[in-house]
CSV table of C-alpha atoms and ligand atoms in Angstrom, one decimal:
chain,number,residue,atom,x,y,z
A,1,MET,CA,78.0,91.3,114.1
A,2,GLN,CA,77.8,94.4,112.0
A,3,ARG,CA,79.8,94.7,108.8
A,4,GLY,CA,81.7,92.2,106.9
A,5,SER,CA,79.3,89.5,106.4
A,6,PRO,CA,80.0,87.8,103.1
A,7,LYS,CA,77.5,88.7,100.4
A,8,GLY,CA,74.2,87.0,101.0
A,9,LYS,CA,75.2,85.7,104.5
A,10,THR,CA,73.2,86.7,107.6
A,11,LEU,CA,74.4,86.6,111.2
A,12,ALA,CA,72.3,83.4,111.5
A,13,ASP,CA,74.3,81.9,108.7
A,14,LEU,CA,77.6,82.8,110.4
A,15,LEU,CA,76.3,81.4,113.6
A,16,GLY,CA,75.3,78.2,111.8
A,17,ALA,CA,78.8,77.8,110.4
A,18,ALA,CA,80.6,78.6,113.7
A,19,GLU,CA,78.3,76.0,115.4
A,20,GLN,CA,79.7,73.2,113.2
A,21,PHE,CA,83.2,73.6,114.7
A,22,LYS,CA,82.6,74.2,118.3
A,23,PRO,CA,83.0,71.3,120.8
A,24,ARG,CA,81.4,73.0,123.7
A,25,GLY,CA,79.9,76.3,125.0
A,26,LYS,CA,77.6,78.8,123.3
A,27,VAL,CA,78.7,81.3,120.8
A,28,THR,CA,78.5,84.9,122.4
A,29,ASP,CA,80.2,86.9,119.7
A,30,ILE,CA,81.2,86.7,116.1
A,31,ARG,CA,83.1,89.7,114.5
A,32,GLU,CA,85.0,90.5,111.3
A,33,PHE,CA,88.7,89.8,112.0
A,34,GLY,CA,91.9,91.0,110.3
A,35,ASN,CA,92.0,92.6,106.9
A,36,GLY,CA,92.5,89.7,104.5
A,37,ASN,CA,92.2,90.4,100.8
A,38,ILE,CA,90.7,87.1,99.7
A,39,ASN,CA,88.8,85.0,102.3
A,40,ASN,CA,86.2,86.3,104.8
A,41,THR,CA,87.5,85.9,108.3
A,42,PHE,CA,85.7,86.1,111.7
A,43,LEU,CA,86.7,85.8,115.4
A,44,VAL,CA,84.2,83.7,117.3
A,45,THR,CA,83.9,83.9,121.1
A,46,LEU,CA,82.4,81.2,123.3
A,47,ASN,CA,80.9,81.5,126.7
A,48,THR,CA,83.1,78.7,128.1
A,49,GLU,CA,85.4,79.4,131.0
A,50,GLY,CA,88.2,81.8,129.8
A,51,GLU,CA,86.0,82.7,126.9
A,52,GLU,CA,87.7,80.6,124.4
A,53,ARG,CA,87.9,82.0,120.9
A,54,PHE,CA,88.4,80.7,117.5
A,55,VAL,CA,88.9,81.8,113.9
A,56,LEU,CA,86.2,81.1,111.4
A,57,GLN,CA,86.8,81.6,107.7
A,58,ARG,CA,84.8,81.4,104.5
A,59,VAL,CA,87.2,80.3,101.9
A,60,ASN,CA,87.1,82.1,98.5
A,61,THR,CA,86.7,79.3,96.2
A,62,GLN,CA,87.1,81.6,93.1
A,63,VAL,CA,90.8,81.8,94.2
A,64,PHE,CA,91.2,78.5,95.9
A,65,HIS,CA,89.7,76.0,93.3
A,66,LYS,CA,90.6,73.0,95.4
A,67,PRO,CA,89.8,74.0,99.0
A,68,GLU,CA,89.9,70.4,100.2
A,69,LEU,CA,93.7,70.2,99.1
A,70,VAL,CA,94.3,73.5,100.9
A,71,MET,CA,92.9,71.8,104.1
A,72,LEU,CA,95.1,68.8,103.5
A,73,ASN,CA,98.3,71.0,103.2
A,74,MET,CA,97.3,72.8,106.4
A,75,ARG,CA,97.0,69.6,108.3
A,76,THR,CA,100.0,68.0,106.9
A,77,SER,CA,102.2,71.0,107.7
A,78,THR,CA,100.8,71.8,111.1
A,79,GLU,CA,101.0,68.1,112.1
A,80,HIS,CA,104.6,67.9,111.0
A,81,ILE,CA,105.5,71.0,113.0
A,82,ARG,CA,103.7,69.8,116.0
A,83,ARG,CA,105.7,66.5,115.9
A,84,ARG,CA,109.0,68.4,115.4
A,85,LEU,CA,108.2,70.8,118.3
A,86,GLY,CA,108.2,67.7,120.5
A,87,HIS,CA,111.9,67.2,119.6
A,88,ALA,CA,114.7,68.5,121.7
A,89,ARG,CA,116.4,70.3,118.8
A,90,HIS,CA,113.6,72.8,118.7
A,91,ALA,CA,113.3,73.2,122.4
A,92,THR,CA,114.3,76.9,122.3
A,93,GLY,CA,112.7,77.8,125.7
A,94,ARG,CA,110.5,80.2,123.9
A,95,ARG,CA,106.8,79.9,123.4
A,96,TRP,CA,105.9,78.8,119.8
A,97,GLU,CA,102.5,77.7,118.6
A,98,VAL,CA,100.9,76.4,115.5
A,99,PRO,CA,97.2,77.1,114.8
A,100,ARG,CA,95.2,73.8,115.0
A,101,VAL,CA,92.7,73.0,112.3
A,102,LEU,CA,89.3,72.5,114.2
A,103,LEU,CA,87.1,69.6,113.2
A,104,THR,CA,83.4,69.6,112.8
A,105,GLN,CA,81.3,67.3,115.0
A,106,GLN,CA,81.5,64.8,112.0
A,107,GLY,CA,85.3,64.9,112.3
A,108,LEU,CA,85.7,66.9,109.0
A,109,ASP,CA,88.2,69.8,108.5
A,110,HIS,CA,85.5,71.9,106.7
A,111,TRP,CA,81.8,72.4,106.3
A,112,CYS,CA,79.9,73.3,103.3
A,113,ASP,CA,76.6,75.2,103.7
A,114,SER,CA,73.5,74.8,101.7
A,115,ASP,CA,74.8,77.2,99.0
A,116,GLY,CA,78.1,75.6,98.7
A,117,SER,CA,80.2,78.2,100.7
A,118,PHE,CA,83.4,76.4,102.1
A,119,TRP,CA,83.9,77.1,105.8
A,120,ARG,CA,86.9,76.2,108.0
A,121,ALA,CA,88.0,76.9,111.6
A,122,LEU,CA,91.3,77.3,113.3
A,123,SER,CA,92.4,77.8,116.9
A,124,PHE,CA,93.2,81.4,117.9
A,125,ILE,CA,96.6,82.0,119.4
A,126,ASP,CA,95.7,83.4,122.8
A,127,GLY,CA,97.4,86.3,124.4
A,128,SER,CA,98.8,87.6,121.1
A,129,ARG,CA,98.2,90.1,118.4
A,130,SER,CA,99.6,91.2,115.1
A,131,PHE,CA,100.3,94.6,113.5
A,132,ASP,CA,100.0,95.9,110.0
A,133,ALA,CA,103.4,97.5,109.9
A,134,ILE,CA,106.6,97.1,111.9
A,135,LYS,CA,106.9,99.3,115.0
A,136,ASN,CA,110.7,99.0,115.7
A,137,SER,CA,113.7,96.9,115.2
A,138,ALA,CA,112.8,94.6,118.0
A,139,HIS,CA,109.6,93.9,116.3
A,140,ALA,CA,111.5,93.5,113.0
A,141,ARG,CA,113.7,90.9,114.5
A,142,GLU,CA,110.7,88.9,115.8
A,143,VAL,CA,109.0,88.9,112.4
A,144,GLY,CA,112.1,87.6,110.8
A,145,TYR,CA,112.5,85.0,113.6
A,146,ALA,CA,109.0,83.7,113.0
A,147,LEU,CA,109.5,83.2,109.4
A,148,GLY,CA,112.8,81.5,109.9
A,149,MET,CA,111.2,79.2,112.6
A,150,PHE,CA,108.5,78.2,110.2
A,151,HIS,CA,110.9,77.4,107.4
A,152,ALA,CA,113.2,75.5,109.8
A,153,LEU,CA,110.3,73.5,111.3
A,154,LEU,CA,109.2,72.4,107.8
A,155,SER,CA,112.8,72.0,106.4
A,156,ASP,CA,112.6,68.2,106.6
A,157,LEU,CA,109.2,67.9,105.1
A,158,PRO,CA,109.6,66.9,101.4
A,159,ALA,CA,108.1,69.8,99.1
A,160,ASP,CA,106.2,67.1,97.2
A,161,SER,CA,104.2,66.0,100.3
A,162,LEU,CA,102.2,69.2,99.8
A,163,ALA,CA,99.7,69.8,97.0
A,164,ASP,CA,100.1,72.7,94.6
A,165,THR,CA,97.0,74.4,95.5
A,166,LEU,CA,97.7,77.6,93.7
A,167,GLU,CA,99.4,77.0,90.4
A,168,GLY,CA,101.7,79.8,89.4
A,169,PHE,CA,101.5,81.5,92.8
A,170,HIS,CA,104.6,83.8,93.0
A,171,VAL,CA,105.7,82.8,89.5
A,172,THR,CA,106.3,86.3,88.2
A,173,PRO,CA,106.6,85.5,84.5
A,174,ARG,CA,103.1,83.9,84.8
A,175,TYR,CA,101.6,87.2,86.2
A,176,LEU,CA,103.3,89.1,83.4
A,177,LEU,CA,101.8,86.8,80.8
A,178,TYR,CA,98.4,87.3,82.4
A,179,TYR,CA,98.9,91.1,82.7
A,180,ASP,CA,99.6,91.2,78.8
A,181,LYS,CA,96.2,89.4,78.2
A,182,VAL,CA,94.3,91.7,80.6
A,183,LEU,CA,95.9,94.8,79.1
A,184,LYS,CA,94.9,93.7,75.6
A,185,LYS,CA,91.4,93.1,76.6
A,186,HIS,CA,90.7,96.1,78.9
A,187,GLY,CA,93.2,98.6,77.9
A,188,ALA,CA,94.8,101.2,80.3
A,189,GLY,CA,96.4,104.5,80.2
A,190,ARG,CA,93.4,106.6,81.3
A,191,SER,CA,95.3,108.3,84.1
A,192,GLN,CA,98.7,109.5,84.9
A,193,GLU,CA,99.0,106.8,87.5
A,194,GLU,CA,98.0,104.1,85.2
A,195,ASN,CA,100.5,105.3,82.6
A,196,TYR,CA,103.2,105.2,85.3
A,197,CYS,CA,102.3,101.7,86.2
A,198,MET,CA,102.4,100.5,82.6
A,199,GLN,CA,105.7,102.1,82.0
A,200,PHE,CA,107.1,100.6,85.2
A,201,VAL,CA,105.9,97.1,84.3
A,202,SER,CA,107.5,97.2,81.0
A,203,GLU,CA,110.9,98.4,82.4
A,204,GLN,CA,110.8,95.6,85.0
A,205,SER,CA,109.7,92.7,82.8
A,206,ALA,CA,113.2,91.8,81.6
A,207,ARG,CA,114.2,91.0,85.2
A,208,ALA,CA,111.1,89.1,86.1
A,209,HIS,CA,112.6,85.6,85.3
A,210,VAL,CA,115.4,85.5,87.8
A,211,LEU,CA,114.0,83.2,90.4
A,212,GLU,CA,112.3,80.9,87.9
A,213,ASN,CA,115.5,80.6,85.8
A,214,ALA,CA,117.4,79.6,88.9
A,215,ILE,CA,114.8,76.9,89.6
A,216,ALA,CA,115.2,75.7,85.9
A,217,ARG,CA,118.9,75.7,86.2
A,218,GLY,CA,118.8,73.6,89.4
A,219,ILE,CA,120.3,76.3,91.5
A,220,LEU,CA,117.3,76.8,93.6
A,221,ARG,CA,114.9,74.1,94.7
A,222,LEU,CA,111.3,73.9,96.0
A,223,ARG,CA,110.6,73.5,99.6
A,224,PRO,CA,107.4,73.9,101.8
A,225,ILE,CA,106.7,77.6,102.1
A,226,HIS,CA,104.1,79.8,103.9
A,227,GLY,CA,103.2,81.8,100.9
A,228,ASP,CA,102.1,85.0,102.6
A,229,PRO,CA,104.4,85.9,105.5
A,230,LYS,CA,103.4,89.5,105.8
A,231,VAL,CA,103.7,91.4,109.1
A,232,SER,CA,100.0,91.1,109.9
A,233,ASN,CA,100.4,87.2,109.9
A,234,ILE,CA,103.0,87.1,112.6
A,235,MET,CA,101.5,86.9,116.0
A,236,ILE,CA,103.3,88.8,118.8
A,237,ASP,CA,102.9,87.8,122.4
A,238,ASN,CA,101.0,90.6,124.5
A,239,ALA,CA,103.3,90.0,127.5
A,240,THR,CA,106.8,89.4,126.1
A,241,GLY,CA,106.7,91.2,122.7
A,242,GLN,CA,108.1,88.0,121.2
A,243,ALA,CA,106.7,86.3,118.1
A,244,VAL,CA,104.8,83.2,119.0
A,245,SER,CA,103.1,82.1,115.8
A,246,ILE,CA,102.7,82.6,112.1
A,247,VAL,CA,99.2,82.3,111.0
A,248,ASP,CA,97.1,82.3,107.6
A,249,LEU,CA,98.3,78.9,106.5
A,250,GLY,CA,96.1,78.7,103.5
A,251,THR,CA,98.9,79.3,101.1
A,252,VAL,CA,101.3,76.7,102.4
A,253,LYS,CA,102.6,74.8,99.5
A,254,PRO,CA,105.7,73.9,97.6
A,255,GLY,CA,107.7,77.1,96.5
A,256,LEU,CA,110.9,78.9,96.9
A,257,VAL,CA,111.8,80.2,100.5
A,258,HIS,CA,112.8,83.2,98.5
A,259,TYR,CA,109.2,84.0,97.7
A,260,ASP,CA,108.6,84.1,101.5
A,261,ILE,CA,111.7,86.1,102.3
A,262,GLY,CA,111.0,88.7,99.5
A,263,ASP,CA,107.3,88.9,100.7
A,264,CYS,CA,108.2,89.2,104.3
A,265,LEU,CA,110.8,92.0,103.6
A,266,ARG,CA,108.5,93.9,101.2
A,267,SER,CA,105.9,94.0,103.8
A,268,GLY,CA,108.2,94.5,106.9
A,269,CYS,CA,110.5,97.2,105.4
A,270,ASN,CA,107.6,99.5,104.4
A,271,PRO,CA,106.8,101.5,107.5
A,272,LEU,CA,103.8,103.2,105.9
A,273,GLY,CA,102.2,99.8,105.3
A,274,GLU,CA,100.8,98.3,102.1
A,275,GLU,CA,97.5,100.2,102.4
A,276,THR,CA,98.8,103.7,102.7
A,277,GLU,CA,97.3,106.3,100.4
A,278,GLN,CA,100.6,108.3,100.5
A,279,TRP,CA,102.2,106.2,97.9
A,280,GLU,CA,104.7,108.9,96.9
A,281,ASP,CA,106.3,108.8,100.4
A,282,VAL,CA,106.7,105.0,100.5
A,283,ARG,CA,110.3,103.8,100.9
A,284,PHE,CA,112.1,100.7,101.8
A,285,ASP,CA,113.9,101.0,105.2
A,286,PRO,CA,117.2,99.2,105.3
A,287,ASP,CA,117.3,99.7,109.0
A,288,LEU,CA,114.3,97.3,109.3
A,289,CYS,CA,115.7,94.9,106.7
A,290,ARG,CA,118.8,94.1,108.8
A,291,PRO,CA,117.0,92.9,112.0
A,292,ILE,CA,114.4,91.0,109.9
A,293,LEU,CA,117.2,89.1,108.2
A,294,GLN,CA,119.1,88.6,111.4
A,295,GLY,CA,116.0,87.2,113.2
A,296,TYR,CA,115.3,85.0,110.0
A,297,LEU,CA,118.9,83.7,110.1
A,298,SER,CA,118.9,83.0,113.7
A,299,THR,CA,116.4,80.3,113.1
A,300,ALA,CA,116.8,79.5,109.4
A,301,GLY,CA,120.6,79.9,109.1
A,302,GLU,CA,121.2,76.2,109.3
A,303,PHE,CA,119.6,75.1,106.1
A,304,LEU,CA,120.2,78.0,103.8
A,305,THR,CA,122.8,77.2,101.1
A,306,ALA,CA,125.4,79.5,99.5
A,307,ASN,CA,123.2,79.7,96.4
A,308,ASP,CA,120.2,80.6,98.6
A,309,PHE,CA,122.0,83.7,99.8
A,310,GLU,CA,122.8,84.8,96.3
A,311,TYR,CA,119.2,85.3,95.5
A,312,ILE,CA,118.0,87.1,98.5
A,313,TYR,CA,118.3,90.6,97.1
A,314,ASP,CA,116.5,89.6,93.9
A,315,SER,CA,113.7,88.1,95.8
A,316,ILE,CA,113.1,91.3,97.8
A,317,ARG,CA,113.0,93.4,94.6
A,318,LEU,CA,111.0,90.8,92.6
A,319,ILE,CA,108.1,90.1,95.1
A,320,ALA,CA,107.5,93.8,95.7
A,321,PHE,CA,107.3,94.2,91.9
A,322,GLU,CA,105.2,91.1,91.6
A,323,LEU,CA,102.6,92.2,94.1
A,324,GLY,CA,102.4,95.5,92.5
A,325,LEU,CA,101.8,93.8,89.2
A,326,ARG,CA,99.1,91.6,90.7
A,327,PHE,CA,97.2,94.6,92.1
A,328,PHE,CA,97.6,96.7,88.9
A,329,THR,CA,96.3,93.8,86.8
A,330,ASP,CA,93.4,93.4,89.1
A,331,HIS,CA,92.7,97.1,88.8
A,332,LEU,CA,92.6,96.8,85.1
A,333,GLU,CA,90.4,93.7,85.2
A,334,GLY,CA,87.8,95.3,87.4
A,335,ASN,CA,88.9,94.0,90.9
A,336,VAL,CA,88.0,90.5,90.4
A,337,TYR,CA,90.6,88.9,92.7
A,338,PHE,CA,91.5,91.2,95.6
A,339,LYS,CA,88.7,92.7,97.7
A,340,VAL,CA,88.4,96.4,97.4
A,341,GLY,CA,87.1,99.1,99.7
A,342,ARG,CA,87.0,102.2,97.5
A,343,PRO,CA,87.3,103.1,93.8
A,344,GLY,CA,91.0,102.9,92.7
A,345,HIS,CA,91.9,100.8,95.7
A,346,ASN,CA,93.9,98.3,93.7
A,347,LEU,CA,95.6,101.0,91.7
A,348,ALA,CA,96.7,102.7,94.9
A,349,ARG,CA,98.1,99.4,96.2
A,350,ALA,CA,99.9,98.9,93.0
A,351,LEU,CA,101.5,102.3,93.3
A,352,VAL,CA,102.7,101.5,96.8
A,353,GLN,CA,104.4,98.3,95.7
A,354,PHE,CA,106.0,99.9,92.6
A,355,ARG,CA,107.3,102.8,94.6
A,356,LEU,CA,108.7,100.4,97.1
A,357,THR,CA,110.4,98.5,94.3
A,358,GLU,CA,112.0,101.7,93.0
A,359,SER,CA,113.2,102.4,96.6
A,360,ILE,CA,114.7,98.8,96.8
A,361,GLU,CA,116.5,99.3,93.5
A,362,SER,CA,118.0,102.7,94.4
A,363,GLN,CA,119.4,101.0,97.7
A,364,ALA,CA,120.5,97.9,96.0
A,365,ALA,CA,124.2,98.2,97.0
A,366,ALA,CA,123.2,98.9,100.7
A,367,ILE,CA,120.8,96.0,100.8
A,368,ARG,CA,123.3,93.6,99.3
A,369,ALA,CA,125.9,94.8,101.8
A,370,ILE,CA,123.5,94.0,104.7
A,371,ILE,CA,122.9,90.5,103.3
A,372,ARG,CA,126.7,90.0,103.1
A,373,GLU,CA,127.3,91.4,106.6
A,374,ILE,CA,124.7,89.2,108.4
A,375,ARG,CA,125.6,86.1,106.5
B,401,GN1,C1,96.5,88.2,99.7
B,401,GN1,O1,94.2,87.5,101.6
B,401,GN1,P1,95.5,87.8,102.2
B,401,GN1,O2,95.4,89.2,102.6
B,401,GN1,O3,95.9,86.9,103.3
B,401,GN1,C2,97.3,87.5,98.7
B,401,GN1,C3,98.7,87.5,99.0
B,401,GN1,C4,99.2,89.0,99.0
B,401,GN1,C5,98.3,89.8,100.1
B,401,GN1,C6,98.7,91.2,100.1
B,401,GN1,C7,96.1,83.9,98.0
B,401,GN1,O4,96.6,87.7,101.0
B,401,GN1,O5,99.5,86.9,98.1
B,401,GN1,O6,100.6,89.1,99.3
B,401,GN1,O7,96.9,89.6,99.8
B,401,GN1,N1,96.9,86.0,98.8
B,401,GN1,C8,96.6,85.3,97.8
B,401,GN1,O8,98.3,91.8,101.2
B,401,GN1,O9,96.6,85.7,96.6
B,402,MG,MG1,96.9,85.1,103.2
């Protein structure tokens, strides 16, 4: 265990947390895992036969104020999916797995250490890995398939059986209100990049209500959503190259499937990835958009309504813009929400998403044509 220990946590603390969730064996390795922006995530290896592994996470309770409800949502959704996977309707003949919430020796779904850190553990999806950006159109199709599979498996779970664990999550107008507050308090416009961002936000804000208006008018309705279906959360089988799971279930809650569709496409159709420093070269690739949507519809097509289709384009533009807005606000506020690795990191991330939004808008007609064509 080298880098990545949460502040004030030693290797012994991590081991102590891992020990709570392991039914057998000895921990032989703990290492930082993935590149999440909020929680601290570790991969734990045991000395059991087959060197079993599991994922250990320290939940950021500054962001997730009610982590017990997050666990409840994780359990409700994964148990529902597991039940449905037993059904013939979803016997696709393909491997599909759901991460299991691991329990402590006392039978609890989390453990709080002596200074109140909230720990949880999940099974690791063996024989699979994920990628930060899409490699080719076959991979793109699998990413879409995974999101569609997830939505389809939860499509008969009433949205109100899940708690609202992050109020206002993906409600763009709320992020705009917060941005205005932060801007007043902290000011901006120190650099050319900041000025570009401010200008961009003010141009976009008139169109930020489109999805929320559709909810208010009863055109779109809330369903169980994943909340964070970016490419790096889709697990790909090492042997077959097929998607076998979608992980990172901490944001599963009621929402619009459009938030997920938009998020998956803003992530999947940006070949340079969201962490690139070459923000000026960022573009939205329609040749990845098509296979992602085809993969999505191959599993989710059944429950999407005509109205749902009408808002797919808007969701792609809006969620890219929204993520840029969230990064930019956090930059202005002094990086209090997203973890950063360098000065200006959140500003760079914001520029990537804003550039992506511009690219989406400049190809609006082509993207809308793809949506019509695959429908
Ligand atoms: C955050 O922590 P992570 O990387 O799983 C964020 C998502 C963003 C994502 C961008 C709770 O997810 O909404 O899309 O960063 N999660 C939360 O990479 O805000
Ligand atoms: Mg996440």
